[in-house]
XYZ file of C-alpha atoms in Angstrom:
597
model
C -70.862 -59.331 7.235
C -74.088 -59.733 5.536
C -74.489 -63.345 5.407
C -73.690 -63.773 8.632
C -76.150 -60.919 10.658
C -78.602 -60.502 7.822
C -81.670 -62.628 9.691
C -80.840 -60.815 12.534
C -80.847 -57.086 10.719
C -84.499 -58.090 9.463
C -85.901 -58.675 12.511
C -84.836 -54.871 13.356
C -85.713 -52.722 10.372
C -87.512 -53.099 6.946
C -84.390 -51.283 5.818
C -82.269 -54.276 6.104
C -84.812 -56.450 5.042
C -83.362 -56.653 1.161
C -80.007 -58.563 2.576
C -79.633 -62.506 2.489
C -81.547 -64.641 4.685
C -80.275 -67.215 7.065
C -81.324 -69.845 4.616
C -78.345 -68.865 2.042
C -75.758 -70.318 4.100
C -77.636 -73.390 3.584
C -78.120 -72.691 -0.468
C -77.569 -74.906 -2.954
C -73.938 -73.677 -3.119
C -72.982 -75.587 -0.163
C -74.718 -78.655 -0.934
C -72.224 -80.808 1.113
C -72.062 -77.640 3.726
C -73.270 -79.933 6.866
C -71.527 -83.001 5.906
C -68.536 -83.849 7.676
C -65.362 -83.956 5.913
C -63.778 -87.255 6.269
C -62.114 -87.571 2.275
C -58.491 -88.523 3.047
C -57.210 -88.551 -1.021
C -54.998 -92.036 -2.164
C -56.557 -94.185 1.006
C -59.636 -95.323 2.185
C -61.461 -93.852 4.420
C -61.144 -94.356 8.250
C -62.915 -93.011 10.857
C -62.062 -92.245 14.719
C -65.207 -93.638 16.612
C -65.519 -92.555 20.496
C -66.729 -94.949 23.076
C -67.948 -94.176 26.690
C -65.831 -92.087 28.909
C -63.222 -94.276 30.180
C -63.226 -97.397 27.546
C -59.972 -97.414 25.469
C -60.790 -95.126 22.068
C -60.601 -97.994 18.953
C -60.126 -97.282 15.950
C -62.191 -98.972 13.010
C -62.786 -98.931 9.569
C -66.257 -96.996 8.106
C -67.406 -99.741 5.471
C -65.211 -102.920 3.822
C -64.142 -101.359 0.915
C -63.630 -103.578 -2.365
C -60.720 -101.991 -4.198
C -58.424 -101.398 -1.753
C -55.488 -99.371 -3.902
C -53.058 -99.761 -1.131
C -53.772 -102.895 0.864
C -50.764 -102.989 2.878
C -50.706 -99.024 4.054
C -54.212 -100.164 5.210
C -53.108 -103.043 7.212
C -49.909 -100.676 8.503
C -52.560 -97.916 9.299
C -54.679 -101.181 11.817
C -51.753 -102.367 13.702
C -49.848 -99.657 13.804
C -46.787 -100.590 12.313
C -46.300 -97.931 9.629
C -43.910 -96.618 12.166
C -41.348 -98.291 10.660
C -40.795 -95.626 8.092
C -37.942 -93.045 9.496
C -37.902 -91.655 6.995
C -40.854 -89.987 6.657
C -39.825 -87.817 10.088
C -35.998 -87.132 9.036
C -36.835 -83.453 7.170
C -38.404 -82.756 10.891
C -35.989 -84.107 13.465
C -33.752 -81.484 14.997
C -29.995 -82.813 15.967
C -27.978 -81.381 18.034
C -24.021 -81.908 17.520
C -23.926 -83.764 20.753
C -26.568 -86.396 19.434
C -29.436 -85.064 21.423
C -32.662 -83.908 20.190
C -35.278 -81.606 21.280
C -38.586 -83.644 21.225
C -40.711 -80.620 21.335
C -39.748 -79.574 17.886
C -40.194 -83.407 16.196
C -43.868 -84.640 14.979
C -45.181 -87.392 17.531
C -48.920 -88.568 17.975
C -50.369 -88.399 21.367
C -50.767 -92.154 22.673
C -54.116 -93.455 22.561
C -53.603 -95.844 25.990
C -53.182 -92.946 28.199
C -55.910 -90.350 26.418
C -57.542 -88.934 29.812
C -60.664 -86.858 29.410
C -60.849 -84.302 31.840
C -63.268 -81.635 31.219
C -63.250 -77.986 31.477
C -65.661 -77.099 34.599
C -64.712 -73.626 34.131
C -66.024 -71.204 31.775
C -64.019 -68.921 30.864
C -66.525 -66.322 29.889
C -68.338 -66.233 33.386
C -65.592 -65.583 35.411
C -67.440 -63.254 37.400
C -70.808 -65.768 37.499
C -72.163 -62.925 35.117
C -71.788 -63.025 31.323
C -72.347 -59.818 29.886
C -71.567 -59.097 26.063
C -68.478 -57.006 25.838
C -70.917 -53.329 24.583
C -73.105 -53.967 27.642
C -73.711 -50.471 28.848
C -71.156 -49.178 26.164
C -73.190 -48.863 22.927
C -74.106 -45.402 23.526
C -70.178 -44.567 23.563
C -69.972 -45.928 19.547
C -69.784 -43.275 17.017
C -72.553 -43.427 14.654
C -71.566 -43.883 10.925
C -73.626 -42.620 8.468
C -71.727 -43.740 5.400
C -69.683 -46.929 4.798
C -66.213 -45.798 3.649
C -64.839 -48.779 2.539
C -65.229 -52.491 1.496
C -61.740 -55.159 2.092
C -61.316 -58.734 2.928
C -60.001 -58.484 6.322
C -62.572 -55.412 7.994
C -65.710 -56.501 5.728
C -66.250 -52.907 6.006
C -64.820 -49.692 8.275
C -66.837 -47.260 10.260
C -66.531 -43.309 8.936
C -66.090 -41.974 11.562
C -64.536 -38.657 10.737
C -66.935 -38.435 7.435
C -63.243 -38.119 5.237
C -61.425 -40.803 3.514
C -57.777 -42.217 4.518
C -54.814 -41.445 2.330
C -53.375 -44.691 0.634
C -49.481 -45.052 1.234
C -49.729 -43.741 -3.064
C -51.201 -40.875 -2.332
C -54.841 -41.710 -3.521
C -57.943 -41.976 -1.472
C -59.949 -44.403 -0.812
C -63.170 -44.684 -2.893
C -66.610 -44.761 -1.100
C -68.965 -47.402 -2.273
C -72.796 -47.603 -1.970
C -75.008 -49.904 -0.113
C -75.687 -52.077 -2.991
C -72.063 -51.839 -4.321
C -71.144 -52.438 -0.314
C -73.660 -55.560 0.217
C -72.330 -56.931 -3.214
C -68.604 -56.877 -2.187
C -68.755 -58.102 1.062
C -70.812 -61.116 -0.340
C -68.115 -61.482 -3.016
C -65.344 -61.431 -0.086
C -67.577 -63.905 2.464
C -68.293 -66.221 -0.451
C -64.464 -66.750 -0.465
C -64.071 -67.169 3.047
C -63.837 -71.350 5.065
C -66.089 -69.792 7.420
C -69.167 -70.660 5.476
C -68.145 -73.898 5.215
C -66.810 -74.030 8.588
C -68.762 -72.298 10.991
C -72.058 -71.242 9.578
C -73.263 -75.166 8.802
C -72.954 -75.718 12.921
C -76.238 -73.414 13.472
C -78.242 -76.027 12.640
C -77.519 -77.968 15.499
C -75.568 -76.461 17.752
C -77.953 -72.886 19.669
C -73.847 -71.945 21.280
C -72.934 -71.242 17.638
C -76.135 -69.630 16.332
C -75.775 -67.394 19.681
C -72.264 -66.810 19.159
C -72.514 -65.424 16.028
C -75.533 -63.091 16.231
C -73.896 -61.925 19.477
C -71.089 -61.384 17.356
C -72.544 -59.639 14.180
C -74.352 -57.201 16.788
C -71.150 -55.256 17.810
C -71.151 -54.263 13.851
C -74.350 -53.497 14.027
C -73.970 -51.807 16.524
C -71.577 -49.385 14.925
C -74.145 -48.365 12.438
C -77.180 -48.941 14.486
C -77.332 -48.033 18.151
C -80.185 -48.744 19.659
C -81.899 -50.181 23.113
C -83.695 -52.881 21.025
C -80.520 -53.914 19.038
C -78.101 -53.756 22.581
C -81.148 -55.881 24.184
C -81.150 -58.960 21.444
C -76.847 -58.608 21.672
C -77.185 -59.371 24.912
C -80.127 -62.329 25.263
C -77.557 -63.949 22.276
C -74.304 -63.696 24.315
C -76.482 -65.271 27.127
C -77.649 -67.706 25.673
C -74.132 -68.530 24.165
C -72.299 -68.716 26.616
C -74.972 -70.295 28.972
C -74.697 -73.261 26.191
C -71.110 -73.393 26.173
C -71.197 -74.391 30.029
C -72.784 -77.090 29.406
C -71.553 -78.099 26.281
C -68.184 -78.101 28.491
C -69.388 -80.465 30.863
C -69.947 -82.958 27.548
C -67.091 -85.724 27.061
C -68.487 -86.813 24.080
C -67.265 -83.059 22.708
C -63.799 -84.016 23.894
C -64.072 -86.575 20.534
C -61.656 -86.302 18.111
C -63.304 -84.940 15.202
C -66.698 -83.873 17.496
C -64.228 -80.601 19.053
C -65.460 -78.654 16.174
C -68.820 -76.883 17.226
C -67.067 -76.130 21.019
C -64.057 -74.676 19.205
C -66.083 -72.733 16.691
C -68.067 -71.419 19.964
C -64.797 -70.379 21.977
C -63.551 -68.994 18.444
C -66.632 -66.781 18.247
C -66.956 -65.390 21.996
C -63.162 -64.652 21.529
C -63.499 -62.424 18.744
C -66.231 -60.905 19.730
C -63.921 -59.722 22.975
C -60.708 -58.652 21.764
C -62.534 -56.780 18.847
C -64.009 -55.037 21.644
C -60.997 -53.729 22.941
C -62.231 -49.805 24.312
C -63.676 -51.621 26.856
C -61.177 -53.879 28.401
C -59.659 -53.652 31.942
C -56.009 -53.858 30.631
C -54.358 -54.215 34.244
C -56.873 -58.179 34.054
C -56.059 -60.937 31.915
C -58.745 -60.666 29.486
C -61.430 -63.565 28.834
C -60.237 -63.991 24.902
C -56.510 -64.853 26.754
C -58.560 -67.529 29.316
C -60.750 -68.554 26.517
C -57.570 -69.701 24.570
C -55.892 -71.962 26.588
C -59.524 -73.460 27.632
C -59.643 -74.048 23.946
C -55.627 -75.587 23.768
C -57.090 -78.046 26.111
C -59.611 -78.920 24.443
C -57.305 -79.423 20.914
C -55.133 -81.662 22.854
C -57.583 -84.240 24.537
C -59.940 -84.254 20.715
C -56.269 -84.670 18.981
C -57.109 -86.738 15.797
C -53.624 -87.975 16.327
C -54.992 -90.898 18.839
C -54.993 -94.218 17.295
C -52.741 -93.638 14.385
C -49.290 -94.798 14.190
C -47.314 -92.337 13.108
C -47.501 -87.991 12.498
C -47.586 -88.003 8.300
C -50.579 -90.813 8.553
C -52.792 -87.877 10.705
C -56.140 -86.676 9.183
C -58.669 -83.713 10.561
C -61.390 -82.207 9.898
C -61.047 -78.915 7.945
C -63.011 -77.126 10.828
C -60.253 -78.085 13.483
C -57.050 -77.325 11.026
C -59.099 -73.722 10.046
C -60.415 -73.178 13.781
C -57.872 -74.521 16.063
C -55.176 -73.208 13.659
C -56.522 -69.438 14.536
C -56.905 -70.441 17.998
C -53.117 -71.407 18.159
C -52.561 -68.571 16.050
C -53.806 -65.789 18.726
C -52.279 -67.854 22.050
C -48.992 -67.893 20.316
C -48.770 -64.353 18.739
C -50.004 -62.661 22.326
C -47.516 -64.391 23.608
C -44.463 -62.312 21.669
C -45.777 -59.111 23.779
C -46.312 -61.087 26.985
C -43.945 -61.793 29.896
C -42.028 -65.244 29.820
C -43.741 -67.969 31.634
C -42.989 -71.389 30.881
C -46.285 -72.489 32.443
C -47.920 -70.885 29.694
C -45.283 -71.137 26.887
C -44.505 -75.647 27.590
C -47.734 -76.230 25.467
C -45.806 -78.044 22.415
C -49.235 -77.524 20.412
C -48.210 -81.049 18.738
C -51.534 -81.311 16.291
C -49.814 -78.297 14.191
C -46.835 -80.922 13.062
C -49.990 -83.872 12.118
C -49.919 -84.572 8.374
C -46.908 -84.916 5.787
C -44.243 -82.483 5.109
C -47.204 -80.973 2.289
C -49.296 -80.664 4.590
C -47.494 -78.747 7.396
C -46.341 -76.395 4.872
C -49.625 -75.474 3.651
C -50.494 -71.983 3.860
C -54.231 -72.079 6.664
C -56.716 -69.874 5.117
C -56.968 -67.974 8.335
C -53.351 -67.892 9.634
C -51.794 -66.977 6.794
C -48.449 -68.962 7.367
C -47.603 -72.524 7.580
C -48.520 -74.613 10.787
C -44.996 -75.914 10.973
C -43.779 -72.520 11.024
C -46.426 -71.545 13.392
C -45.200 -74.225 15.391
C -41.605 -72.849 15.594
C -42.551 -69.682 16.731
C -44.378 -70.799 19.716
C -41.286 -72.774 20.799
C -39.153 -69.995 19.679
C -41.081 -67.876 23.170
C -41.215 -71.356 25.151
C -37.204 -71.370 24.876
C -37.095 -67.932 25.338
C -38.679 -68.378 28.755
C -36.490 -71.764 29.506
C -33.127 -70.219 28.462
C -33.945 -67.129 31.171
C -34.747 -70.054 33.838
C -31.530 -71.865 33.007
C -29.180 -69.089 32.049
C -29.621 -68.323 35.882
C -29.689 -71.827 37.163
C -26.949 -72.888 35.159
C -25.334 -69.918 32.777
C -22.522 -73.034 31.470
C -25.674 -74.665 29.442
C -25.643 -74.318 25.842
C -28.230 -76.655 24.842
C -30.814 -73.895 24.361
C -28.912 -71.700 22.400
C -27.954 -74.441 20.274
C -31.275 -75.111 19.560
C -32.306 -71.770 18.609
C -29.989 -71.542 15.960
C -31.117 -74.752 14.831
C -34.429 -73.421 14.436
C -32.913 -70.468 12.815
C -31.385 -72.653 9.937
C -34.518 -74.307 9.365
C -36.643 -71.187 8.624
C -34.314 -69.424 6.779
C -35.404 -70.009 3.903
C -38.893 -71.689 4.705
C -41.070 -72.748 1.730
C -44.933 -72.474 1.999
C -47.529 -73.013 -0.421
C -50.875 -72.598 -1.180
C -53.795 -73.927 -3.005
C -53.864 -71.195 -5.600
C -49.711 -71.909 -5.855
C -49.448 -75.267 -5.762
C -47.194 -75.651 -9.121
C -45.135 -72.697 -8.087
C -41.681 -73.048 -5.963
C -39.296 -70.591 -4.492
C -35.818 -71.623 -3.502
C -35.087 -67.927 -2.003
C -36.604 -65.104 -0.833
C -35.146 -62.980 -3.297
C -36.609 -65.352 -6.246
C -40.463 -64.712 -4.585
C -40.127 -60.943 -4.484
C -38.931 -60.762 -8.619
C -41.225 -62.700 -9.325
C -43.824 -60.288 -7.753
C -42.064 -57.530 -8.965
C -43.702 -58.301 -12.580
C -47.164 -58.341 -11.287
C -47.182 -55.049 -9.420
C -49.836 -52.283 -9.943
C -49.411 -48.870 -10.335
C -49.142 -48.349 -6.879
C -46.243 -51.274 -6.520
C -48.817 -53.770 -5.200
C -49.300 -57.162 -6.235
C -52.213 -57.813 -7.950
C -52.124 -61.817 -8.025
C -54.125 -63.175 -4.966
C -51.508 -66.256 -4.832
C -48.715 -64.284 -5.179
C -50.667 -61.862 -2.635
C -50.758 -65.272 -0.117
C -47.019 -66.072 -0.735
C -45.707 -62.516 -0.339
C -47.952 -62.576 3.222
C -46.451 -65.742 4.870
C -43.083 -64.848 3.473
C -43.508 -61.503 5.551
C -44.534 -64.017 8.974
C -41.424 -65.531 7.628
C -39.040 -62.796 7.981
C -40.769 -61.621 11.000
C -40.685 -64.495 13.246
C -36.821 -64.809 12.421
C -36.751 -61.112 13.220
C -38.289 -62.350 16.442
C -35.230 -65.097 16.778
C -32.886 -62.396 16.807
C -34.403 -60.630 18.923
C -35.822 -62.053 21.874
C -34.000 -65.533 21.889
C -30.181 -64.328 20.779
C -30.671 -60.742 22.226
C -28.775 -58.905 19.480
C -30.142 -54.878 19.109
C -32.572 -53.543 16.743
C -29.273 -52.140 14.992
C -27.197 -55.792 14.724
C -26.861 -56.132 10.906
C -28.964 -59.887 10.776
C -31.806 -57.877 12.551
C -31.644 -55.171 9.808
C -31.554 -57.283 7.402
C -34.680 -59.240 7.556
C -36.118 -56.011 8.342
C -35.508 -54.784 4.934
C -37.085 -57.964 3.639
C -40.237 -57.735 5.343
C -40.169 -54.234 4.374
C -40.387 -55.063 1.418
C -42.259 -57.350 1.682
C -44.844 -55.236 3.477
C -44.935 -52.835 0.875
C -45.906 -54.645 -1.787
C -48.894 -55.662 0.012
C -52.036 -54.190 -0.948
C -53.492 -52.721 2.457
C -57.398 -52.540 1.302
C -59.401 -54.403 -1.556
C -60.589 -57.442 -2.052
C -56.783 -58.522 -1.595
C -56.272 -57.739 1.949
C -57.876 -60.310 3.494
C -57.824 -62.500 6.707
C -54.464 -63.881 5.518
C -52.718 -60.243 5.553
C -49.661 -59.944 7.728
C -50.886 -58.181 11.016
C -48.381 -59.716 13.332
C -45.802 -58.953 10.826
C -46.766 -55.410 10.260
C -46.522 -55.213 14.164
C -43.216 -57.037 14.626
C -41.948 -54.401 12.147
C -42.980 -51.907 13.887
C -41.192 -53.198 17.179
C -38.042 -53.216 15.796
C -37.725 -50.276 13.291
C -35.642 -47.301 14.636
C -35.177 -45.081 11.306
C -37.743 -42.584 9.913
C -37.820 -44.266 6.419
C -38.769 -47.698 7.946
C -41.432 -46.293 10.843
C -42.971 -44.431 7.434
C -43.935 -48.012 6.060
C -45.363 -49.020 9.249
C -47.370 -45.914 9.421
C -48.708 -45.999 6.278
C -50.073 -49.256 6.256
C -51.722 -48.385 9.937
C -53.050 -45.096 8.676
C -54.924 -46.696 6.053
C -56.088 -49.816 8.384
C -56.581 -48.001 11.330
C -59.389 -45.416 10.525
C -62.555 -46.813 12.287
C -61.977 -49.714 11.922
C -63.102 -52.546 14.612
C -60.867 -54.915 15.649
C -57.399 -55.064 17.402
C -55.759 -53.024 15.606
C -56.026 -49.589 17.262
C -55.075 -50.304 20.071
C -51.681 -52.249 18.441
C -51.009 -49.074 16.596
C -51.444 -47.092 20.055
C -49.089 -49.321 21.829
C -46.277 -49.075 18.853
C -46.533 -45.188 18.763
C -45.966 -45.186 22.934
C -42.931 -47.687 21.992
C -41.586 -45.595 19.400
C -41.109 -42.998 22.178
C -39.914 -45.292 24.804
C -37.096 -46.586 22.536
C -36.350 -43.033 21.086
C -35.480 -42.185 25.355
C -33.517 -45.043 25.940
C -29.873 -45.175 24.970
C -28.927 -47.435 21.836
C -27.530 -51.245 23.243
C -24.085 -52.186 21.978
C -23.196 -55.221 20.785
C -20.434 -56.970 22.521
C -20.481 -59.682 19.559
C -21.548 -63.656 19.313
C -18.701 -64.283 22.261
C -20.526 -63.552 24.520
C -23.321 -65.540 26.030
C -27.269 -65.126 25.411
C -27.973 -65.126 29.558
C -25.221 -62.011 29.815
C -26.348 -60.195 26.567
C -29.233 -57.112 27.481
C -32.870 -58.485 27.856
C -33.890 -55.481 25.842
C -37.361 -57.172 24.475
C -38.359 -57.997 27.833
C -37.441 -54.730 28.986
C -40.059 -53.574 25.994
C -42.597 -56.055 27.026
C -42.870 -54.713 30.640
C -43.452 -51.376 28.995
C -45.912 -52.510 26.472
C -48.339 -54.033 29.167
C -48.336 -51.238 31.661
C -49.474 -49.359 28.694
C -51.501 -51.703 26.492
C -52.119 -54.914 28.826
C -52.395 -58.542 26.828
C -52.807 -58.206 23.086
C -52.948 -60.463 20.023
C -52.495 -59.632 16.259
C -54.814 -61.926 14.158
């Protein structure tokens, strides 16, 4: 993370005084880096301007423009009649046989008369009164590498600490690289990364971002570099950070839509910082990340662009709230596979994830890896989860849930995403994607095309998240054939994906990987899980120990328990075994709250 830390490594030791400077996130690279992205392509450009606390938000247009291409979308966009296209919603609107539809899964735009700002007078990072950076008092307890072992796009780099090199799944090892081959890879990696253009740009002006990420670059550095000085400055940083985010908090006018970005990108920053730090978590507590997140769904909701526009496809954001709040959404609704069911926490529709065209909800995010729409789905494939257990016992007749899950099930299976670097390139099935990466493999049997690489990822979420379906929602086994099938696909899927390079990036498939791991019963499948956590795993920092901990303890569990029949589709979900919550219970005595992004 050299960009990112670098002023902050000079001020420490001549040694790191040959890395960038602050000012190079400000270089002429990123000449438009602080500018705020308001380009909406084919229509002129509108703007959502805030007025005092209380005062009905207006909408207006930035400057008369001249050439108006499309002078009646304009006027459709002011009064808000472009409504009167159906059309445009059909693809998304879920019917049931009996004519009723499930709102939650339909786009809809929050309506600008009742917009109530409320803000957040609790901080979810002083729960105690007492902010405290998550190494506080721990630093000493950090092994001390010596060497870096190895440079990808999702670690940056991993700490050595055993002073050997992992196996690859292929049998080769892992090549060491040296600090100028190190410093010049993760620049190439970070270069590539939204979070330049995101996050870094908000230092400037905003002392909870600049905090937030020098709090957050020290628990690296403090991997490599332990000292009282460098556990000192990590400290003043966190609080200061989080001593700005209270008040910042207390701000309306950061309740905006489009002025949410620097408050997200603060709560985006403290949360890292704390689940990454996951040795020194109390797991029997709901941690702050898990508080931090639904402070932070709050926030998405009352800064919804959505307000003042007419209709869902018509919605335009800022790239900082669909990169930001998408891995904020990401994290609430993955932590929430492994959690217990609680509608209070599962109702949140997260709406903004369905704002934009069909394109646009399809689009592969940068960070999550998958398609908001089908980001979306999963988080109401948990919230009817948790309703179908509160009315299977309140009224076991009711089929409307169940319905609705297999609705849901037809409409991901197959799901088309896209990317930037695939725009031109479409898949009708899953089979079709995985030929076509079949001819681009290496001479391990990874892909080597990075958008290939991006399909191949969100097709695994894909596959996973209907593994999930089955699962959780319908109840059938790990053994029911529709559960072993998509487990072969993301298998596949999974082990075409490169694990380390300059491939394996923020986009990889973590939750996937996981969700395989849940689920897989025979040797030859638990061997592809392994691999890819043997390789991962090996110093790094982040979540992922203590996800590959919490798989081997449920390997064992399910290897004790006696295999669940399947009494077939006949009989109803509410009587079927709850087996997944049955695994969940187990997985947070052992493992507490956990996300996989």
């Amino acid at each position: 993370m050299a960009f990112i830390y670098s002023a902050f490594l000079n001020d420490l030791s001549p040694a790191w005084a040959n890395l960038n400077t602050d000012a190079d996130i400000f270089s002429d690279e990123y000449p438009d880096a602080l500018a705020e992205d308001t380009s909406w392509s084919g229509f002129p450009i509108y703007d959502t301007a805030p007025f005092p606390v209380g005062d009905t938000l207006r909408t207006k247009r930035r400057n008369d423009a001249v050439d108006d291409p499309q002078p009646t979308k304009r006027r459709q966009f002011e009064d808000g009649t472009d409504v009167l296209n159906p059309e445009a919603d059909a693809p998304h609107a879920l019917d049931l046989e009996d004519g009723a539809r499930f709102i939650e899964l339909e786009p809809s735009v929050p309506d600008l008369l009742q917009r109530k700002v409320d803000v957040c007078t609790k901080n979810p990072f002083m729960v105690t009164g007492i902010a405290h950076h998550p190494k506080h008092n721990h630093w000493k307890e950090t092994a001390n590498a010596q060497s870096v072992k190895e440079v990808n796009g999702l670690l940056k780099f991993s700490r050595n600490t055993t002073g050997s090199t992992a196996h690859l799944s292929s049998g080769r090892r892992s090549a060491k690289a040296s600090p100028a081959e190190h410093e010049q890879a993760v620049t190439k990696i970070l270069r590539r990364l939204p979070f330049l253009k995101d996050v870094t740009p908000m230092c400037a002006n905003y002392p909870a971002v600049r905090h937030a990420i020098y709090a957050l670059a020290s628990t690296y550095i403090l991997d490599y570099e332990p000292s009282e000085q460098v556990e000192a400055m990590a400290e003043r940083h966190y609080q200061l950070s989080v001593k700005s985010l209270d008040q910042m908090l207390l701000d309306a006018n950061n309740y905006a839509p489009g002025k949410e970005g620097p408050l997200l990108a603060t709560i985006f920053l403290l949360s890292h910082g704390d689940f990454i730090n996951w040795e020194y978590r109390d797991k029997t507590t709901v941690p702050k990340w898990a508080l931090a997140l639904q402070t932070a769904q709050s926030i998405l909701d009352k800064s919804d662009p959505g307000h003042g526009y007419g209709t869902p496809a018509n919605v335009q954001m800022t790239t900082a709230r669909r990169h930001i709040g998408g891995w904020i959404e990401q994290s609430f609704i993955f932590a929430a596979v492994t959690r217990k069911l609680d509608t209070s926490l599962t109702q949140h529709q997260f709406k903004w994830l369905l704002e934009g065209g069909d394109k646009d909800m399809r689009r592969i995010g940068p960070h999550m890896g998958m398609a908001p729409m089908l980001l979306h789905r999963l988080g109401q494939i948990t919230h009817f989860c948790a309703k179908l257990a509160e009315v299977g016992t309140n009224d076991p007749t009711s089929s409307i849930y169940p319905h609705a899950g297999r609705v849901i099930l037809k409409e991901i299976n197959p799901f088309h995403q896209w990317s930037e670097l695939s725009e031109d390139y479409r898949y009708d099935t899953t089979a079709e994607l995985l030929n076509s990466c079949n001819r681009i493999l290496d001479e391990d049997g990874r892909v080597t095309d990075a958008a290939m690489n991006t399909l191949l990822g969100a097709e695994a979420h894909a596959a996973s998240i209907r593994i999930y379906l089955h699962c959780r929602f319908l109840r059938k086994p790990r053994q029911h054939p529709d559960v072993r099938a998509e487990l072969r696909t993301l298998l596949r899927c999974l082990d075409m994906l490169p694990s380390s390079g300059d491939l394996f990036t923020a986009q990889s498939p973590f939750f996937a990987v996981c969700m395989a791991g849940f689920v897989a019963y025979r040797p030859v499948d638990r061997e592809i899980v392994r691999q890819w956590f043997l390789v991962v795993v090996d110093g790094s920092r982040g979540n992922v120990p203590p996800a590959w901990s919490a798989i081997q303890r449920l390997w064992e569990w399910h290897d004790l328990r006696p295999v669940i029949p399947w009494a077939g589709d006949q009989v109803p979900i509410h009587l079927r075994p709850a087996w997944w919550e049955d695994m969940v219970e187990e997985f947070v005595r052992c493992e507490g709250i956990l996300t996989y992004t």
